[in-house]
Amino acid sequence: MNEGTVGVKRVDTRCCIVGGGPAGMMLGYLLARAGVDVLVLEKHSDFLRDFRGDTIHPSTLELMHELGLLEKFLQRPHDEVRQLNGWIGESRLHLADFTHLPTHCKFIAFMPQWDFLNFFAEQAMCYPSFRLLMNTEADDLLLENGVVTGVRAKSAQGEFAIHADLTVAADGRHSVIRQKSGLEIINLGAPMDVLWMHISRLESDPPVTLGRVEAGKFLAMLNRQTYWQCGLVIPKGSYDELRARGLPAFRAQLAELATFLRDRVEELADWEQIKLLTVMVDRLKRWWRPGLLCIGDAAHAMSPVGGVGINLAIQDAVAAANILAKPLRTRAAHHHELSRVQRRREFATRATQRMQIAIQNNVIKRVLGSTRIRAPWVLKLVDRWPLLQRIPARLIGIGFLPEHVKTQEAQPLR
């Protein structure tokens, strides 16, 4: 680390990853494992953030197996879901069965995202070429003749000029680096937002993770053993109107959707306990420019439909490592190599977003605007024929074009 401009410390690295989320930590780990000097910047002082995606799908668990980390990973506290069920009106339906997937883990693992990120930070720190700077926020790009040469960042220790052969934006759907890059964003729209909250769970409650759909209402309920993580889907932009009606009316709406929670909705004593997720579905027209690559939500913000966002971001990271690790050991990544990452991942992204938008517009939007509800015949057919439940399980659990680890461990552990 050297002094650059007055008061600004200079840091040099082969690859600077902005954002310590699932995509950033997975890419940082894989590159360090492959012998690349890598620096990950995380703007918070820890990973402890609530109501972030925490569904670890079979495709991601398969990557853990390929890396030899699966057994160690599953020792962390988690819940396992082998089927997805839902209530639509008076009908309880079985919608997806993961037990037949061609993977080592035939379930979705629910693990708080901070546990997942801490796990990969610990694994990555075993490699001498990995560095993680917490509480360090990148706020601008460094440019030289139109090429991105790194980022400017700040922390409690001062300002940094981080020079890198490759900068990777993995800082989420509100990416500062994406904004500064000038890359064109294609907004695909979303008809809903989601309100997330915790409500305690009793042993007498239904044991399964499920969704509850009534006319004009949609509630997702994730079983966390000691509590329910509930997500109430609301029409886009309707939060202020809902809040104006008051907390008692909101609690009554929840109790109507999940009657077994009627005695516990009073636990929601303040709007601060209810977090608004503004749903966005978009993607970059081009994911890169010379010296810069965007992955995960920074390249394509996903709908919460199917809970696939984390897993798609991790797949991006694996593809990027497979393509870029070898060249990055000795030089900067060339334009055609950055373009290859997008070409590799774009089909899966587009296909998943197309599926999410179809569900948003043809199911969720109709539910939110309806005055009466009944289960569609297609879902009744899926419920009646267990073989059909393997189709949504495959789309959710594995997705389109799953990646496999092709990088090799190239340096000894510390």
GROMACS .gro file of C-alpha atoms in nm:
model
  414
    1MET     CA    1   0.000   0.000   0.000
    2ASN     CA    2   0.153   0.331  -0.108
    3GLU     CA    3   0.060   0.693  -0.079
    4GLY     CA    4  -0.101   0.828  -0.399
    5THR     CA    5  -0.265   1.168  -0.422
    6VAL     CA    6  -0.225   1.367  -0.099
    7GLY     CA    7  -0.432   1.196   0.173
    8VAL     CA    8  -0.530   0.908  -0.057
    9LYS     CA    9  -0.372   0.567  -0.006
   10ARG     CA   10  -0.294   0.361  -0.314
   11VAL     CA   11  -0.373  -0.011  -0.320
   12ASP     CA   12  -0.281  -0.242  -0.609
   13THR     CA   13  -0.446  -0.572  -0.689
   14ARG     CA   14  -0.511  -0.793  -0.990
   15CYS     CA   15  -0.890  -0.797  -0.935
   16CYS     CA   16  -1.101  -0.565  -0.720
   17ILE     CA   17  -1.452  -0.690  -0.642
   18VAL     CA   18  -1.695  -0.426  -0.518
   19GLY     CA   19  -1.959  -0.584  -0.295
   20GLY     CA   20  -1.931  -0.868  -0.044
   21GLY     CA   21  -2.263  -1.032  -0.128
   22PRO     CA   22  -2.307  -1.388  -0.260
   23ALA     CA   23  -2.170  -1.309  -0.608
   24GLY     CA   24  -1.875  -1.108  -0.478
   25MET     CA   25  -1.773  -1.353  -0.207
   26MET     CA   26  -1.804  -1.658  -0.432
   27LEU     CA   27  -1.599  -1.493  -0.708
   28GLY     CA   28  -1.340  -1.372  -0.458
   29TYR     CA   29  -1.306  -1.721  -0.313
   30LEU     CA   30  -1.276  -1.892  -0.653
   31LEU     CA   31  -1.020  -1.645  -0.787
   32ALA     CA   32  -0.808  -1.664  -0.471
   33ARG     CA   33  -0.830  -2.044  -0.481
   34ALA     CA   34  -0.703  -2.028  -0.840
   35GLY     CA   35  -0.404  -1.813  -0.742
   36VAL     CA   36  -0.532  -1.467  -0.843
   37ASP     CA   37  -0.457  -1.168  -0.621
   38VAL     CA   38  -0.804  -1.043  -0.531
   39LEU     CA   39  -0.946  -0.771  -0.307
   40VAL     CA   40  -1.315  -0.762  -0.200
   41LEU     CA   41  -1.469  -0.439  -0.073
   42GLU     CA   42  -1.776  -0.453   0.154
   43LYS     CA   43  -1.929  -0.123   0.261
   44HIS     CA   44  -2.076  -0.255   0.588
   45SER     CA   45  -1.879  -0.352   0.897
   46ASP     CA   46  -2.038  -0.699   0.901
   47PHE     CA   47  -2.273  -0.917   0.695
   48LEU     CA   48  -2.560  -0.898   0.944
   49ARG     CA   49  -2.853  -0.777   0.736
   50ASP     CA   50  -3.209  -0.912   0.772
   51PHE     CA   51  -3.461  -0.994   0.496
   52ARG     CA   52  -3.195  -1.068   0.239
   53GLY     CA   53  -3.236  -1.371   0.020
   54ASP     CA   54  -3.131  -1.687   0.202
   55THR     CA   55  -3.252  -1.970  -0.019
   56ILE     CA   56  -2.958  -2.191  -0.115
   57HIS     CA   57  -3.082  -2.399  -0.406
   58PRO     CA   58  -2.967  -2.749  -0.509
   59SER     CA   59  -2.762  -2.597  -0.795
   60THR     CA   60  -2.558  -2.396  -0.542
   61LEU     CA   61  -2.527  -2.692  -0.305
   62GLU     CA   62  -2.393  -2.895  -0.599
   63LEU     CA   63  -2.120  -2.634  -0.642
   64MET     CA   64  -2.037  -2.679  -0.272
   65HIS     CA   65  -1.996  -3.050  -0.338
   66GLU     CA   66  -1.766  -2.985  -0.634
   67LEU     CA   67  -1.551  -2.760  -0.413
   68GLY     CA   68  -1.536  -3.018  -0.134
   69LEU     CA   69  -1.717  -2.781   0.104
   70LEU     CA   70  -2.064  -2.935   0.123
   71GLU     CA   71  -2.026  -3.134   0.443
   72LYS     CA   72  -1.865  -2.842   0.625
   73PHE     CA   73  -2.128  -2.599   0.489
   74LEU     CA   74  -2.423  -2.811   0.600
   75GLN     CA   75  -2.287  -2.814   0.954
   76ARG     CA   76  -2.401  -2.452   0.977
   77PRO     CA   77  -2.755  -2.410   1.114
   78HIS     CA   78  -3.005  -2.431   0.830
   79ASP     CA   79  -3.349  -2.562   0.737
   80GLU     CA   80  -3.419  -2.802   0.451
   81VAL     CA   81  -3.728  -2.789   0.231
   82ARG     CA   82  -3.799  -3.080  -0.003
   83GLN     CA   83  -4.141  -2.968  -0.125
   84LEU     CA   84  -4.312  -2.635  -0.188
   85ASN     CA   85  -4.680  -2.605  -0.106
   86GLY     CA   86  -4.941  -2.333  -0.125
   87TRP     CA   87  -5.294  -2.240  -0.026
   88ILE     CA   88  -5.499  -2.087  -0.305
   89GLY     CA   89  -5.842  -1.999  -0.172
   90GLU     CA   90  -5.958  -2.314   0.006
   91SER     CA   91  -5.725  -2.546  -0.187
   92ARG     CA   92  -5.394  -2.670  -0.044
   93LEU     CA   93  -5.167  -2.766  -0.332
   94HIS     CA   94  -4.834  -2.946  -0.366
   95LEU     CA   95  -4.644  -2.743  -0.628
   96ALA     CA   96  -4.282  -2.861  -0.640
   97ASP     CA   97  -4.096  -3.177  -0.532
   98PHE     CA   98  -3.716  -3.152  -0.516
   99THR     CA   99  -3.653  -3.510  -0.406
  100HIS     CA  100  -3.598  -3.638  -0.760
  101LEU     CA  101  -3.342  -3.382  -0.877
  102PRO     CA  102  -3.013  -3.522  -1.018
  103THR     CA  103  -2.810  -3.347  -0.746
  104HIS     CA  104  -2.641  -3.456  -0.424
  105CYS     CA  105  -2.878  -3.238  -0.220
  106LYS     CA  106  -3.243  -3.282  -0.312
  107PHE     CA  107  -3.369  -2.986  -0.111
  108ILE     CA  108  -3.352  -2.610  -0.076
  109ALA     CA  109  -3.146  -2.502   0.223
  110PHE     CA  110  -3.261  -2.194   0.413
  111MET     CA  111  -2.967  -2.026   0.580
  112PRO     CA  112  -2.942  -1.661   0.688
  113GLN     CA  113  -2.735  -1.480   0.427
  114TRP     CA  114  -2.488  -1.354   0.685
  115ASP     CA  115  -2.401  -1.717   0.775
  116PHE     CA  116  -2.347  -1.800   0.408
  117LEU     CA  117  -2.123  -1.494   0.357
  118ASN     CA  118  -1.925  -1.552   0.677
  119PHE     CA  119  -1.868  -1.912   0.567
  120PHE     CA  120  -1.721  -1.809   0.231
  121ALA     CA  121  -1.519  -1.528   0.387
  122GLU     CA  122  -1.361  -1.783   0.622
  123GLN     CA  123  -1.284  -2.021   0.335
  124ALA     CA  124  -1.139  -1.745   0.118
  125MET     CA  125  -0.917  -1.610   0.394
  126CYS     CA  126  -0.735  -1.942   0.396
  127TYR     CA  127  -0.568  -1.834   0.069
  128PRO     CA  128  -0.283  -1.581   0.089
  129SER     CA  129  -0.391  -1.392  -0.225
  130PHE     CA  130  -0.734  -1.301  -0.078
  131ARG     CA  131  -0.803  -0.973   0.099
  132LEU     CA  132  -1.134  -0.845   0.238
  133LEU     CA  133  -1.181  -0.482   0.341
  134MET     CA  134  -1.494  -0.435   0.549
  135ASN     CA  135  -1.655  -0.097   0.615
  136THR     CA  136  -1.503   0.024   0.287
  137GLU     CA  137  -1.733   0.181   0.028
  138ALA     CA  138  -1.643   0.232  -0.337
  139ASP     CA  139  -1.795   0.557  -0.463
  140ASP     CA  140  -1.639   0.616  -0.806
  141LEU     CA  141  -1.441   0.459  -1.087
  142LEU     CA  142  -1.081   0.528  -1.181
  143LEU     CA  143  -1.048   0.579  -1.557
  144GLU     CA  144  -0.755   0.607  -1.795
  145ASN     CA  145  -0.822   0.666  -2.166
  146GLY     CA  146  -1.172   0.523  -2.127
  147VAL     CA  147  -1.052   0.206  -1.952
  148VAL     CA  148  -1.160   0.133  -1.593
  149THR     CA  149  -0.841   0.097  -1.387
  150GLY     CA  150  -0.995   0.060  -1.042
  151VAL     CA  151  -1.214   0.244  -0.791
  152ARG     CA  152  -1.205   0.521  -0.539
  153ALA     CA  153  -1.316   0.408  -0.195
  154LYS     CA  154  -1.345   0.541   0.157
  155SER     CA  155  -1.348   0.395   0.504
  156ALA     CA  156  -1.290   0.504   0.862
  157GLN     CA  157  -0.916   0.478   0.784
  158GLY     CA  158  -0.942   0.734   0.504
  159GLU     CA  159  -0.967   0.737   0.125
  160PHE     CA  160  -0.823   0.478  -0.110
  161ALA     CA  161  -0.734   0.466  -0.477
  162ILE     CA  162  -0.757   0.096  -0.558
  163HIS     CA  163  -0.587   0.013  -0.888
  164ALA     CA  164  -0.685  -0.317  -1.049
  165ASP     CA  165  -0.645  -0.494  -1.382
  166LEU     CA  166  -1.012  -0.589  -1.350
  167THR     CA  167  -1.289  -0.430  -1.144
  168VAL     CA  168  -1.600  -0.638  -1.082
  169ALA     CA  169  -1.927  -0.473  -0.978
  170ALA     CA  170  -2.109  -0.713  -0.747
  171ASP     CA  171  -2.272  -0.444  -0.533
  172GLY     CA  172  -2.635  -0.532  -0.594
  173ARG     CA  173  -2.939  -0.387  -0.763
  174HIS     CA  174  -2.857  -0.036  -0.640
  175SER     CA  175  -2.500  -0.066  -0.765
  176VAL     CA  176  -2.299   0.255  -0.742
  177ILE     CA  177  -2.041   0.109  -0.981
  178ARG     CA  178  -2.309   0.024  -1.237
  179GLN     CA  179  -2.441   0.379  -1.209
  180LYS     CA  180  -2.094   0.528  -1.259
  181SER     CA  181  -2.016   0.295  -1.549
  182GLY     CA  182  -2.266   0.451  -1.788
  183LEU     CA  183  -2.380   0.106  -1.903
  184GLU     CA  184  -2.735   0.099  -2.045
  185ILE     CA  185  -3.007  -0.054  -1.822
  186ILE     CA  186  -3.313  -0.229  -1.967
  187ASN     CA  187  -3.601  -0.196  -1.718
  188LEU     CA  188  -3.844  -0.489  -1.748
  189GLY     CA  189  -4.092  -0.370  -1.482
  190ALA     CA  190  -4.261  -0.532  -1.184
  191PRO     CA  191  -4.625  -0.499  -1.071
  192MET     CA  192  -4.558  -0.555  -0.702
  193ASP     CA  193  -4.350  -0.479  -0.395
  194VAL     CA  194  -4.304  -0.699  -0.087
  195LEU     CA  195  -4.332  -0.627   0.286
  196TRP     CA  196  -4.114  -0.858   0.499
  197MET     CA  197  -4.162  -0.928   0.871
  198HIS     CA  198  -4.106  -1.187   1.147
  199ILE     CA  199  -4.385  -1.353   1.345
  200SER     CA  200  -4.315  -1.620   1.607
  201ARG     CA  201  -4.392  -1.983   1.526
  202LEU     CA  202  -4.557  -2.245   1.750
  203GLU     CA  203  -4.515  -2.622   1.736
  204SER     CA  204  -4.883  -2.650   1.649
  205ASP     CA  205  -4.840  -2.441   1.331
  206PRO     CA  206  -4.824  -2.611   0.990
  207PRO     CA  207  -4.469  -2.748   0.945
  208VAL     CA  208  -4.417  -2.655   0.581
  209THR     CA  209  -4.295  -2.352   0.389
  210LEU     CA  210  -4.589  -2.227   0.189
  211GLY     CA  211  -4.770  -1.941   0.019
  212ARG     CA  212  -5.125  -1.831   0.093
  213VAL     CA  213  -5.331  -1.671  -0.182
  214GLU     CA  214  -5.672  -1.507  -0.141
  215ALA     CA  215  -5.859  -1.258  -0.356
  216GLY     CA  216  -5.640  -0.948  -0.376
  217LYS     CA  217  -5.384  -1.089  -0.130
  218PHE     CA  218  -5.065  -1.295  -0.151
  219LEU     CA  219  -4.860  -1.401   0.155
  220ALA     CA  220  -4.537  -1.603   0.139
  221MET     CA  221  -4.447  -1.785   0.462
  222LEU     CA  222  -4.101  -1.932   0.520
  223ASN     CA  223  -4.065  -2.172   0.813
  224ARG     CA  224  -3.766  -2.066   1.026
  225GLN     CA  225  -3.842  -2.318   1.304
  226THR     CA  226  -3.879  -2.059   1.583
  227TYR     CA  227  -4.046  -1.793   1.367
  228TRP     CA  228  -4.217  -1.734   1.034
  229GLN     CA  229  -4.054  -1.502   0.785
  230CYS     CA  230  -4.357  -1.356   0.613
  231GLY     CA  231  -4.362  -1.164   0.286
  232LEU     CA  232  -4.685  -0.980   0.197
  233VAL     CA  233  -4.702  -0.900  -0.174
  234ILE     CA  234  -4.863  -0.561  -0.241
  235PRO     CA  235  -4.939  -0.368  -0.564
  236LYS     CA  236  -4.642  -0.160  -0.682
  237GLY     CA  237  -4.635   0.181  -0.510
  238SER     CA  238  -4.919   0.106  -0.265
  239TYR     CA  239  -4.711   0.103   0.054
  240ASP     CA  240  -4.792   0.461   0.163
  241GLU     CA  241  -5.165   0.401   0.119
  242LEU     CA  242  -5.147   0.075   0.315
  243ARG     CA  243  -4.950   0.240   0.594
  244ALA     CA  244  -5.199   0.528   0.609
  245ARG     CA  245  -5.473   0.278   0.694
  246GLY     CA  246  -5.285   0.198   1.013
  247LEU     CA  247  -5.111  -0.094   1.177
  248PRO     CA  248  -5.432  -0.253   1.320
  249ALA     CA  249  -5.576  -0.286   0.968
  250PHE     CA  250  -5.248  -0.434   0.846
  251ARG     CA  251  -5.244  -0.689   1.128
  252ALA     CA  252  -5.607  -0.781   1.054
  253GLN     CA  253  -5.513  -0.844   0.690
  254LEU     CA  254  -5.238  -1.084   0.797
  255ALA     CA  255  -5.469  -1.264   1.039
  256GLU     CA  256  -5.727  -1.309   0.764
  257LEU     CA  257  -5.467  -1.469   0.535
  258ALA     CA  258  -5.311  -1.696   0.799
  259THR     CA  259  -5.573  -1.756   1.066
  260PHE     CA  260  -5.338  -1.961   1.287
  261LEU     CA  261  -5.131  -1.643   1.336
  262ARG     CA  262  -5.428  -1.447   1.469
  263ASP     CA  263  -5.301  -1.460   1.828
  264ARG     CA  264  -4.953  -1.339   1.727
  265VAL     CA  265  -4.994  -1.057   1.477
  266GLU     CA  266  -4.988  -0.815   1.772
  267GLU     CA  267  -4.614  -0.882   1.785
  268LEU     CA  268  -4.595  -0.630   1.500
  269ALA     CA  269  -4.608  -0.324   1.724
  270ASP     CA  270  -4.427  -0.077   1.498
  271TRP     CA  271  -4.381  -0.015   1.125
  272GLU     CA  272  -4.004  -0.040   1.184
  273GLN     CA  273  -4.057  -0.417   1.216
  274ILE     CA  274  -4.191  -0.427   0.859
  275LYS     CA  275  -3.937  -0.385   0.579
  276LEU     CA  276  -4.030  -0.272   0.227
  277LEU     CA  277  -3.860  -0.449  -0.064
  278THR     CA  278  -3.906  -0.245  -0.379
  279VAL     CA  279  -3.914  -0.509  -0.651
  280MET     CA  280  -3.707  -0.438  -0.962
  281VAL     CA  281  -3.653  -0.652  -1.269
  282ASP     CA  282  -3.389  -0.521  -1.506
  283ARG     CA  283  -3.067  -0.612  -1.682
  284LEU     CA  284  -2.777  -0.438  -1.848
  285LYS     CA  285  -2.769  -0.435  -2.226
  286ARG     CA  286  -2.393  -0.492  -2.197
  287TRP     CA  287  -2.246  -0.624  -1.875
  288TRP     CA  288  -1.895  -0.491  -1.928
  289ARG     CA  289  -1.673  -0.216  -2.052
  290PRO     CA  290  -1.292  -0.226  -2.076
  291GLY     CA  291  -1.158  -0.303  -1.728
  292LEU     CA  292  -1.503  -0.358  -1.572
  293LEU     CA  293  -1.746  -0.651  -1.542
  294CYS     CA  294  -2.089  -0.651  -1.371
  295ILE     CA  295  -2.234  -0.971  -1.225
  296GLY     CA  296  -2.527  -1.072  -1.004
  297ASP     CA  297  -2.791  -0.809  -0.932
  298ALA     CA  298  -2.555  -0.539  -1.058
  299ALA     CA  299  -2.595  -0.697  -1.403
  300HIS     CA  300  -2.954  -0.817  -1.369
  301ALA     CA  301  -3.193  -0.742  -1.083
  302MET     CA  302  -3.426  -1.038  -1.037
  303SER     CA  303  -3.783  -1.065  -0.910
  304PRO     CA  304  -3.826  -1.251  -0.577
  305VAL     CA  305  -4.041  -1.505  -0.767
  306GLY     CA  306  -3.883  -1.846  -0.705
  307GLY     CA  307  -3.617  -1.703  -0.475
  308VAL     CA  308  -3.355  -1.764  -0.745
  309GLY     CA  309  -3.164  -1.434  -0.729
  310ILE     CA  310  -2.882  -1.552  -0.501
  311ASN     CA  311  -2.830  -1.868  -0.698
  312LEU     CA  312  -2.823  -1.689  -1.034
  313ALA     CA  313  -2.564  -1.446  -0.892
  314ILE     CA  314  -2.350  -1.737  -0.770
  315GLN     CA  315  -2.373  -1.901  -1.112
  316ASP     CA  316  -2.245  -1.573  -1.263
  317ALA     CA  317  -1.950  -1.582  -1.024
  318VAL     CA  318  -1.862  -1.940  -1.117
  319ALA     CA  319  -1.880  -1.864  -1.490
  320ALA     CA  320  -1.666  -1.553  -1.445
  321ALA     CA  321  -1.404  -1.747  -1.249
  322ASN     CA  322  -1.400  -2.029  -1.504
  323ILE     CA  323  -1.334  -1.784  -1.788
  324LEU     CA  324  -1.115  -1.522  -1.618
  325ALA     CA  325  -0.903  -1.699  -1.354
  326LYS     CA  326  -0.633  -1.824  -1.592
  327PRO     CA  327  -0.574  -1.493  -1.775
  328LEU     CA  328  -0.597  -1.290  -1.453
  329ARG     CA  329  -0.305  -1.477  -1.301
  330THR     CA  330  -0.074  -1.300  -1.545
  331ARG     CA  331  -0.250  -1.003  -1.704
  332ALA     CA  332  -0.563  -0.792  -1.740
  333ALA     CA  333  -0.873  -0.958  -1.884
  334HIS     CA  334  -0.923  -0.878  -2.252
  335HIS     CA  335  -1.251  -0.741  -2.387
  336HIS     CA  336  -1.344  -1.067  -2.557
  337GLU     CA  337  -1.303  -1.256  -2.226
  338LEU     CA  338  -1.539  -1.017  -2.045
  339SER     CA  339  -1.783  -1.053  -2.334
  340ARG     CA  340  -1.763  -1.432  -2.299
  341VAL     CA  341  -1.890  -1.409  -1.941
  342GLN     CA  342  -2.201  -1.224  -2.057
  343ARG     CA  343  -2.256  -1.461  -2.348
  344ARG     CA  344  -2.225  -1.757  -2.114
  345ARG     CA  345  -2.477  -1.622  -1.860
  346GLU     CA  346  -2.716  -1.415  -2.068
  347PHE     CA  347  -2.942  -1.700  -2.183
  348ALA     CA  348  -3.000  -1.821  -1.826
  349THR     CA  349  -3.068  -1.465  -1.712
  350ARG     CA  350  -3.311  -1.385  -1.992
  351ALA     CA  351  -3.495  -1.718  -1.961
  352THR     CA  352  -3.533  -1.681  -1.583
  353GLN     CA  353  -3.652  -1.322  -1.608
  354ARG     CA  354  -3.896  -1.417  -1.884
  355MET     CA  355  -4.040  -1.687  -1.657
  356GLN     CA  356  -4.058  -1.449  -1.359
  357ILE     CA  357  -4.232  -1.178  -1.563
  358ALA     CA  358  -4.485  -1.429  -1.694
  359ILE     CA  359  -4.569  -1.532  -1.336
  360GLN     CA  360  -4.578  -1.168  -1.221
  361ASN     CA  361  -4.816  -1.061  -1.497
  362ASN     CA  362  -5.032  -1.369  -1.532
  363VAL     CA  363  -5.055  -1.483  -1.171
  364ILE     CA  364  -4.949  -1.223  -0.914
  365LYS     CA  365  -5.094  -0.919  -1.091
  366ARG     CA  366  -5.424  -1.099  -1.141
  367VAL     CA  367  -5.435  -1.212  -0.778
  368LEU     CA  368  -5.370  -0.860  -0.650
  369GLY     CA  369  -5.649  -0.722  -0.872
  370SER     CA  370  -5.905  -0.998  -0.811
  371THR     CA  371  -6.218  -1.001  -0.594
  372ARG     CA  372  -6.251  -1.380  -0.591
  373ILE     CA  373  -5.993  -1.653  -0.630
  374ARG     CA  374  -5.973  -2.018  -0.714
  375ALA     CA  375  -5.685  -2.245  -0.801
  376PRO     CA  376  -5.604  -2.252  -1.176
  377TRP     CA  377  -5.659  -2.590  -1.340
  378VAL     CA  378  -5.289  -2.614  -1.428
  379LEU     CA  379  -5.189  -2.599  -1.061
  380LYS     CA  380  -5.459  -2.848  -0.970
  381LEU     CA  381  -5.313  -3.080  -1.232
  382VAL     CA  382  -4.964  -3.037  -1.085
  383ASP     CA  383  -5.100  -3.115  -0.740
  384ARG     CA  384  -5.283  -3.426  -0.863
  385TRP     CA  385  -4.992  -3.570  -1.066
  386PRO     CA  386  -4.669  -3.585  -0.856
  387LEU     CA  387  -4.461  -3.641  -1.170
  388LEU     CA  388  -4.549  -3.287  -1.283
  389GLN     CA  389  -4.416  -3.143  -0.957
  390ARG     CA  390  -4.066  -3.226  -1.078
  391ILE     CA  391  -4.091  -2.961  -1.351
  392PRO     CA  392  -4.113  -2.651  -1.125
  393ALA     CA  393  -3.862  -2.819  -0.893
  394ARG     CA  394  -3.614  -2.842  -1.180
  395LEU     CA  395  -3.673  -2.482  -1.292
  396ILE     CA  396  -3.637  -2.348  -0.937
  397GLY     CA  397  -3.378  -2.587  -0.797
  398ILE     CA  398  -3.139  -2.612  -1.093
  399GLY     CA  399  -3.253  -2.348  -1.340
  400PHE     CA  400  -3.125  -2.283  -1.690
  401LEU     CA  401  -2.767  -2.369  -1.781
  402PRO     CA  402  -2.623  -2.447  -1.435
  403GLU     CA  403  -2.250  -2.386  -1.397
  404HIS     CA  404  -1.981  -2.625  -1.273
  405VAL     CA  405  -1.647  -2.540  -1.114
  406LYS     CA  406  -1.365  -2.571  -1.369
  407THR     CA  407  -1.096  -2.375  -1.184
  408GLN     CA  408  -0.826  -2.568  -0.999
  409GLU     CA  409  -0.680  -2.499  -0.656
  410ALA     CA  410  -0.351  -2.334  -0.744
  411GLN     CA  411  -0.199  -2.227  -0.412
  412PRO     CA  412  -0.152  -2.372  -0.063
  413LEU     CA  413  -0.379  -2.282   0.224
  414ARG     CA  414  -0.254  -2.060   0.498
   0.00000   0.00000   0.00000
